[in-house]
PDB file of C-alpha atoms in Angstrom:
ATOM      1  CA  MET A   1     209.098 144.086  87.741  1.00 40.00           C
ATOM      2  CA  LYS A   2     208.075 147.105  86.432  1.00 47.00           C
ATOM      3  CA  SER A   3     209.607 150.130  88.546  1.00 56.00           C
ATOM      4  CA  ALA A   4     206.791 152.721  89.592  1.00 73.00           C
ATOM      5  CA  VAL A   5     209.931 155.874  89.796  1.00 81.00           C
ATOM      6  CA  SER A   6     209.663 158.570  87.696  1.00 90.00           C
ATOM      7  CA  PHE A   7     212.309 160.548  86.777  1.00 93.00           C
ATOM      8  CA  GLU A   8     213.182 164.068  85.911  1.00 95.00           C
ATOM      9  CA  VAL A   9     216.697 164.266  84.201  1.00 96.00           C
ATOM     10  CA  LEU A  10     218.461 167.871  84.614  1.00 96.00           C
ATOM     11  CA  THR A  11     221.035 169.555  82.026  1.00 96.00           C
ATOM     12  CA  TRP A  12     224.595 171.489  83.483  1.00 97.00           C
ATOM     13  CA  GLU A  13     222.340 175.214  82.147  1.00 97.00           C
ATOM     14  CA  LYS A  14     220.145 174.322  84.290  1.00 97.00           C
ATOM     15  CA  THR A  15     221.153 173.107  86.861  1.00 98.00           C
ATOM     16  CA  TYR A  16     223.045 176.060  86.940  1.00 98.00           C
ATOM     17  CA  SER A  17     220.562 178.270  86.153  1.00 98.00           C
ATOM     18  CA  MET A  18     218.866 177.070  89.540  1.00 98.00           C
ATOM     19  CA  LEU A  19     221.950 178.028  91.646  1.00 98.00           C
ATOM     20  CA  LEU A  20     222.036 181.090  90.365  1.00 98.00           C
ATOM     21  CA  THR A  21     218.734 182.171  91.436  1.00 98.00           C
ATOM     22  CA  GLN A  22     219.338 180.739  94.753  1.00 98.00           C
ATOM     23  CA  ALA A  23     223.108 182.165  95.807  1.00 98.00           C
ATOM     24  CA  GLU A  24     220.926 185.574  94.518  1.00 98.00           C
ATOM     25  CA  LYS A  25     218.563 183.927  97.523  1.00 98.00           C
ATOM     26  CA  ILE A  26     220.667 183.906  99.545  1.00 98.00           C
ATOM     27  CA  ARG A  27     222.452 187.373  99.858  1.00 98.00           C
ATOM     28  CA  GLN A  28     218.842 188.849  99.304  1.00 98.00           C
ATOM     29  CA  SER A  29     217.870 186.625 102.505  1.00 98.00           C
ATOM     30  CA  GLY A  30     221.436 189.216 104.547  1.00 98.00           C
ATOM     31  CA  PHE A  31     222.938 185.896 105.626  1.00 98.00           C
ATOM     32  CA  LYS A  32     226.890 185.355 104.729  1.00 97.00           C
ATOM     33  CA  PRO A  33     227.771 182.497 105.147  1.00 98.00           C
ATOM     34  CA  ASP A  34     231.227 182.504 106.783  1.00 98.00           C
ATOM     35  CA  ILE A  35     231.811 177.852 105.395  1.00 97.00           C
ATOM     36  CA  ILE A  36     229.846 176.130 102.814  1.00 97.00           C
ATOM     37  CA  VAL A  37     230.101 172.440 103.681  1.00 97.00           C
ATOM     38  CA  GLY A  38     228.739 169.911 100.733  1.00 96.00           C
ATOM     39  CA  ILE A  39     227.038 167.043 101.446  1.00 95.00           C
ATOM     40  CA  ALA A  40     228.534 164.317  99.860  1.00 89.00           C
ATOM     41  CA  LYS A  41     228.063 163.198  97.350  1.00 89.00           C
ATOM     42  CA  GLY A  42     225.309 165.058  95.662  1.00 92.00           C
ATOM     43  CA  GLY A  43     226.236 168.071  97.794  1.00 96.00           C
ATOM     44  CA  TRP A  44     229.586 168.975  96.119  1.00 95.00           C
ATOM     45  CA  VAL A  45     228.760 170.132  92.450  1.00 97.00           C
ATOM     46  CA  PRO A  46     226.482 172.456  94.462  1.00 98.00           C
ATOM     47  CA  ALA A  47     228.616 173.778  97.286  1.00 98.00           C
ATOM     48  CA  ARG A  48     231.511 175.030  94.474  1.00 98.00           C
ATOM     49  CA  VAL A  49     229.803 176.306  92.433  1.00 98.00           C
ATOM     50  CA  LEU A  50     227.759 178.816  95.865  1.00 98.00           C
ATOM     51  CA  ALA A  51     230.831 179.165  96.915  1.00 98.00           C
ATOM     52  CA  ASP A  52     232.096 180.521  93.490  1.00 98.00           C
ATOM     53  CA  LEU A  53     228.876 182.714  93.274  1.00 98.00           C
ATOM     54  CA  LEU A  54     228.248 183.966  97.491  1.00 98.00           C
ATOM     55  CA  GLU A  55     232.184 184.480  96.580  1.00 98.00           C
ATOM     56  CA  VAL A  56     232.827 182.006 100.003  1.00 98.00           C
ATOM     57  CA  SER A  57     236.129 180.631  99.412  1.00 96.00           C
ATOM     58  CA  ASP A  58     236.067 178.496 102.863  1.00 96.00           C
ATOM     59  CA  LEU A  59     234.498 175.108 102.057  1.00 95.00           C
ATOM     60  CA  ALA A  60     234.330 172.087 103.728  1.00 94.00           C
ATOM     61  CA  ALA A  61     232.538 168.490 103.220  1.00 93.00           C
ATOM     62  CA  VAL A  62     230.562 165.979 104.945  1.00 94.00           C
ATOM     63  CA  ARG A  63     230.541 162.345 103.261  1.00 92.00           C
ATOM     64  CA  ILE A  64     227.283 160.602 104.563  1.00 89.00           C
ATOM     65  CA  GLU A  65     225.903 157.318 103.549  1.00 83.00           C
ATOM     66  CA  PHE A  66     222.386 157.031 102.948  1.00 68.00           C
ATOM     67  CA  TYR A  67     221.024 155.573  99.506  1.00 58.00           C
ATOM     68  CA  VAL A  68     221.647 152.641  98.368  1.00 55.00           C
ATOM     69  CA  GLY A  69     220.083 152.497  95.018  1.00 55.00           C
ATOM     70  CA  VAL A  70     217.510 154.761  92.590  1.00 58.00           C
ATOM     71  CA  ALA A  71     215.030 155.410  95.398  1.00 54.00           C
ATOM     72  CA  GLU A  72     216.217 152.707  97.747  1.00 58.00           C
ATOM     73  CA  THR A  73     217.770 153.040 101.413  1.00 61.00           C
ATOM     74  CA  LYS A  74     219.038 151.959 105.132  1.00 63.00           C
ATOM     75  CA  THR A  75     217.342 151.913 107.364  1.00 73.00           C
ATOM     76  CA  GLU A  76     219.222 155.015 108.211  1.00 79.00           C
ATOM     77  CA  PRO A  77     221.240 157.244 107.046  1.00 82.00           C
ATOM     78  CA  THR A  78     225.147 157.319 108.287  1.00 85.00           C
ATOM     79  CA  LEU A  79     228.397 159.877 109.603  1.00 84.00           C
ATOM     80  CA  THR A  80     231.147 158.441 107.579  1.00 84.00           C
ATOM     81  CA  GLU A  81     233.387 162.299 108.030  1.00 86.00           C
ATOM     82  CA  GLY A  82     232.901 165.158 109.679  1.00 86.00           C
ATOM     83  CA  VAL A  83     234.497 168.909 109.738  1.00 88.00           C
ATOM     84  CA  SER A  84     236.047 169.081 112.667  1.00 83.00           C
ATOM     85  CA  THR A  85     235.611 171.557 115.429  1.00 82.00           C
ATOM     86  CA  ALA A  86     238.642 174.117 114.157  1.00 84.00           C
ATOM     87  CA  ALA A  87     237.157 174.433 110.506  1.00 88.00           C
ATOM     88  CA  ILE A  88     233.905 174.793 112.535  1.00 94.00           C
ATOM     89  CA  ALA A  89     233.681 176.560 115.208  1.00 95.00           C
ATOM     90  CA  GLY A  90     232.307 180.319 116.257  1.00 96.00           C
ATOM     91  CA  LYS A  91     231.139 180.333 112.117  1.00 97.00           C
ATOM     92  CA  LYS A  92     227.978 180.744 110.032  1.00 98.00           C
ATOM     93  CA  ALA A  93     227.546 177.259 107.839  1.00 98.00           C
ATOM     94  CA  LEU A  94     225.481 177.369 104.822  1.00 98.00           C
ATOM     95  CA  LEU A  95     224.355 173.301 104.807  1.00 98.00           C
ATOM     96  CA  VAL A  96     224.521 172.312 100.191  1.00 98.00           C
ATOM     97  CA  ASP A  97     222.748 169.090  99.227  1.00 97.00           C
ATOM     98  CA  ASP A  98     221.299 167.943  96.155  1.00 96.00           C
ATOM     99  CA  VAL A  99     218.247 167.033  97.120  1.00 96.00           C
ATOM    100  CA  ALA A 100     216.205 167.148 100.999  1.00 95.00           C
ATOM    101  CA  ASP A 101     214.496 163.458 100.498  1.00 92.00           C
ATOM    102  CA  THR A 102     213.965 161.956 103.992  1.00 91.00           C
ATOM    103  CA  GLY A 103     215.239 164.745 104.804  1.00 93.00           C
ATOM    104  CA  LYS A 104     217.616 162.812 107.242  1.00 92.00           C
ATOM    105  CA  SER A 105     220.505 163.334 106.465  1.00 91.00           C
ATOM    106  CA  LEU A 106     220.432 167.628 106.600  1.00 95.00           C
ATOM    107  CA  GLN A 107     219.277 166.512 109.611  1.00 94.00           C
ATOM    108  CA  LEU A 108     222.543 164.312 110.098  1.00 93.00           C
ATOM    109  CA  ALA A 109     224.647 167.535 108.795  1.00 94.00           C
ATOM    110  CA  ARG A 110     223.345 170.182 110.351  1.00 96.00           C
ATOM    111  CA  ALA A 111     223.344 168.117 114.250  1.00 95.00           C
ATOM    112  CA  HIS A 112     227.018 168.332 113.409  1.00 94.00           C
ATOM    113  CA  VAL A 113     228.254 170.416 112.321  1.00 95.00           C
ATOM    114  CA  LEU A 114     225.881 173.078 115.146  1.00 96.00           C
ATOM    115  CA  GLN A 115     227.977 170.109 117.760  1.00 94.00           C
ATOM    116  CA  HIS A 116     231.154 170.974 116.594  1.00 95.00           C
ATOM    117  CA  GLY A 117     230.074 174.923 117.300  1.00 96.00           C
ATOM    118  CA  ALA A 118     228.704 176.391 114.449  1.00 96.00           C
ATOM    119  CA  ALA A 119     227.298 180.161 115.470  1.00 97.00           C
ATOM    120  CA  ASP A 120     225.032 178.955 112.295  1.00 97.00           C
ATOM    121  CA  ALA A 121     223.789 176.412 109.925  1.00 97.00           C
ATOM    122  CA  ARG A 122     221.753 177.155 107.661  1.00 98.00           C
ATOM    123  CA  ILE A 123     220.541 174.266 104.649  1.00 98.00           C
ATOM    124  CA  ALA A 124     220.142 174.636 100.969  1.00 98.00           C
ATOM    125  CA  THR A 125     218.908 172.560  98.715  1.00 98.00           C
ATOM    126  CA  LEU A 126     218.089 173.018  94.654  1.00 98.00           C
ATOM    127  CA  TYR A 127     215.012 170.500  94.826  1.00 98.00           C
ATOM    128  CA  LYS A 128     213.160 169.239  97.379  1.00 97.00           C
ATOM    129  CA  LYS A 129     210.115 165.836  98.347  1.00 96.00           C
ATOM    130  CA  PRO A 130     207.616 166.743  99.995  1.00 96.00           C
ATOM    131  CA  TRP A 131     207.382 163.910 102.686  1.00 95.00           C
ATOM    132  CA  SER A 132     211.593 166.028 103.684  1.00 95.00           C
ATOM    133  CA  ILE A 133     211.312 166.129 108.042  1.00 95.00           C
ATOM    134  CA  ILE A 134     213.458 168.413 107.036  1.00 95.00           C
ATOM    135  CA  LYS A 135     212.369 172.433 105.427  1.00 96.00           C
ATOM    136  CA  PRO A 136     215.018 173.725 103.814  1.00 98.00           C
ATOM    137  CA  ASP A 137     216.511 177.464 103.744  1.00 98.00           C
ATOM    138  CA  TYR A 138     216.368 177.154 100.876  1.00 98.00           C
ATOM    139  CA  CYS A 139     215.181 176.071  98.455  1.00 98.00           C
ATOM    140  CA  GLU A 140     213.977 175.565  94.008  1.00 98.00           C
ATOM    141  CA  ALA A 141     211.523 173.271  93.233  1.00 97.00           C
ATOM    142  CA  GLU A 142     209.533 170.847  94.864  1.00 97.00           C
ATOM    143  CA  THR A 143     208.500 167.476  93.455  1.00 96.00           C
ATOM    144  CA  ASN A 144     208.763 163.484  93.262  1.00 94.00           C
ATOM    145  CA  CYS A 145     209.777 162.727  91.020  1.00 94.00           C
ATOM    146  CA  TRP A 146     213.979 160.582  91.176  1.00 92.00           C
ATOM    147  CA  VAL A 147     215.945 163.969  89.857  1.00 96.00           C
ATOM    148  CA  VAL A 148     219.099 163.195  87.927  1.00 96.00           C
ATOM    149  CA  PHE A 149     221.561 165.183  88.149  1.00 96.00           C
ATOM    150  CA  PRO A 150     224.207 166.078  85.366  1.00 96.00           C
ATOM    151  CA  TRP A 151     226.722 165.485  87.155  1.00 95.00           C
ATOM    152  CA  GLU A 152     225.244 161.405  88.611  1.00 94.00           C
ATOM    153  CA  ARG A 153     223.812 160.056  85.529  1.00 94.00           C
ATOM    154  CA  LYS A 154     225.769 156.712  84.799  1.00 92.00           C
ATOM    155  CA  GLU A 155     225.640 156.206  88.123  1.00 91.00           C
ATOM    156  CA  THR A 156     222.331 156.376  87.366  1.00 91.00           C
ATOM    157  CA  LEU A 157     221.867 153.727  85.518  1.00 90.00           C
ATOM    158  CA  ARG A 158     224.770 151.148  86.935  1.00 89.00           C
ATOM    159  CA  LYS A 159     222.058 151.167  90.241  1.00 87.00           C
ATOM    160  CA  ILE A 160     219.126 150.599  87.730  1.00 87.00           C
ATOM    161  CA  VAL A 161     221.169 147.520  85.825  1.00 86.00           C
ATOM    162  CA  MET A 162     221.895 146.915  89.523  1.00 83.00           C
ATOM    163  CA  LYS A 163     219.095 146.447  90.798  1.00 81.00           C
ATOM    164  CA  HIS A 164     216.407 144.760  87.805  1.00 77.00           C
ATOM    165  CA  ARG A 165     218.710 143.019  85.780  1.00 74.00           C
ATOM    166  CA  GLU A 166     215.739 141.352  83.073  1.00 75.00           C
ATOM    167  CA  LYS A 167     217.194 143.543  79.932  1.00 76.00           C
ATOM    168  CA  GLY A 168     213.204 143.839  78.582  1.00 80.00           C
ATOM    169  CA  VAL A 169     213.269 145.951  82.750  1.00 84.00           C
ATOM    170  CA  ILE A 170     216.589 148.200  81.938  1.00 87.00           C
ATOM    171  CA  ASP A 171     215.147 148.950  78.388  1.00 86.00           C
ATOM    172  CA  ALA A 172     211.192 150.530  79.904  1.00 89.00           C
ATOM    173  CA  GLU A 173     214.044 152.193  82.697  1.00 88.00           C
ATOM    174  CA  MET A 174     216.444 153.596  80.410  1.00 87.00           C
ATOM    175  CA  ALA A 175     212.615 154.775  78.169  1.00 90.00           C
ATOM    176  CA  LYS A 176     211.742 156.429  80.760  1.00 91.00           C
ATOM    177  CA  LEU A 177     215.092 158.769  81.480  1.00 93.00           C
ATOM    178  CA  VAL A 178     214.870 159.396  77.486  1.00 93.00           C
ATOM    179  CA  LYS A 179     211.721 160.333  77.866  1.00 93.00           C
ATOM    180  CA  ALA A 180     212.600 162.892  81.092  1.00 94.00           C
ATOM    181  CA  GLY A 181     215.621 164.126  79.138  1.00 94.00           C
ATOM    182  CA  LEU A 182     218.941 161.543  79.442  1.00 94.00           C
ATOM    183  CA  PRO A 183     220.448 161.777  75.579  1.00 94.00           C
ATOM    184  CA  LYS A 184     219.709 158.782  74.027  1.00 93.00           C
ATOM    185  CA  GLN A 185     222.514 158.127  72.770  1.00 94.00           C
ATOM    186  CA  LEU A 186     224.635 159.174  76.097  1.00 93.00           C
ATOM    187  CA  ALA A 187     221.994 156.253  77.696  1.00 91.00           C
ATOM    188  CA  LYS A 188     223.432 153.544  75.269  1.00 92.00           C
ATOM    189  CA  ARG A 189     226.954 154.543  76.129  1.00 94.00           C
ATOM    190  CA  PHE A 190     226.601 154.542  79.504  1.00 92.00           C
ATOM    191  CA  LEU A 191     224.797 151.243  79.067  1.00 89.00           C
ATOM    192  CA  LYS A 192     227.658 149.442  77.038  1.00 90.00           C
ATOM    193  CA  GLU A 193     230.447 150.892  79.086  1.00 91.00           C
ATOM    194  CA  ILE A 194     228.380 149.087  82.840  1.00 89.00           C
ATOM    195  CA  PHE A 195     228.044 145.839  80.740  1.00 86.00           C
ATOM    196  CA  GLU A 196     231.116 145.392  79.095  1.00 86.00           C
ATOM    197  CA  ALA A 197     232.759 147.171  82.888  1.00 82.00           C
ATOM    198  CA  GLY A 198     230.906 143.116  83.731  1.00 74.00           C
ATOM    199  CA  LYS A 199     229.112 146.608  87.102  1.00 53.00           C
ATOM    200  CA  CYS A 200     225.981 144.541  87.049  1.00 52.00           C
TER     201      CYS A 200
END
């Protein structure tokens, strides 16, 4: 069974460059967030970097469970960890995630912080998919691909192994990842660790 998923593999340098550009766009827009809220797990790293670049000391997180595999989701996202009213009330919040895919997680996160009294809630993502129901206020690129960020390379391979199990399909998916930019030696190392750990 061949997967139709195409990959885009980002380096740390490319990711940081995108966040530098995004921080400048946020500054130029005149929006000055009081708090940055990272949407876990994909938004944690970008949120921390943007907090540094925008010099925002108040950083929080919400956790939303939605993805179960590569390009596979549950029917609806579930908020499993939120922010308190005390942390967000009256503040201008910047919600940060890596990708606006379906947009459902972002929609849920925005509703959550507004229900807890945020004065404003804007959204920043590095990528968005053309079919997202949410258009981020700040976004750096649009793609149809499954984006693999530097902080989730091994996780992506683990999910591929757990889904496909057949060696031929796993090899084909790994080849697609390598062609998209994942270093071959790193892919081999991760696969070896995944199989040795028995997580497949």
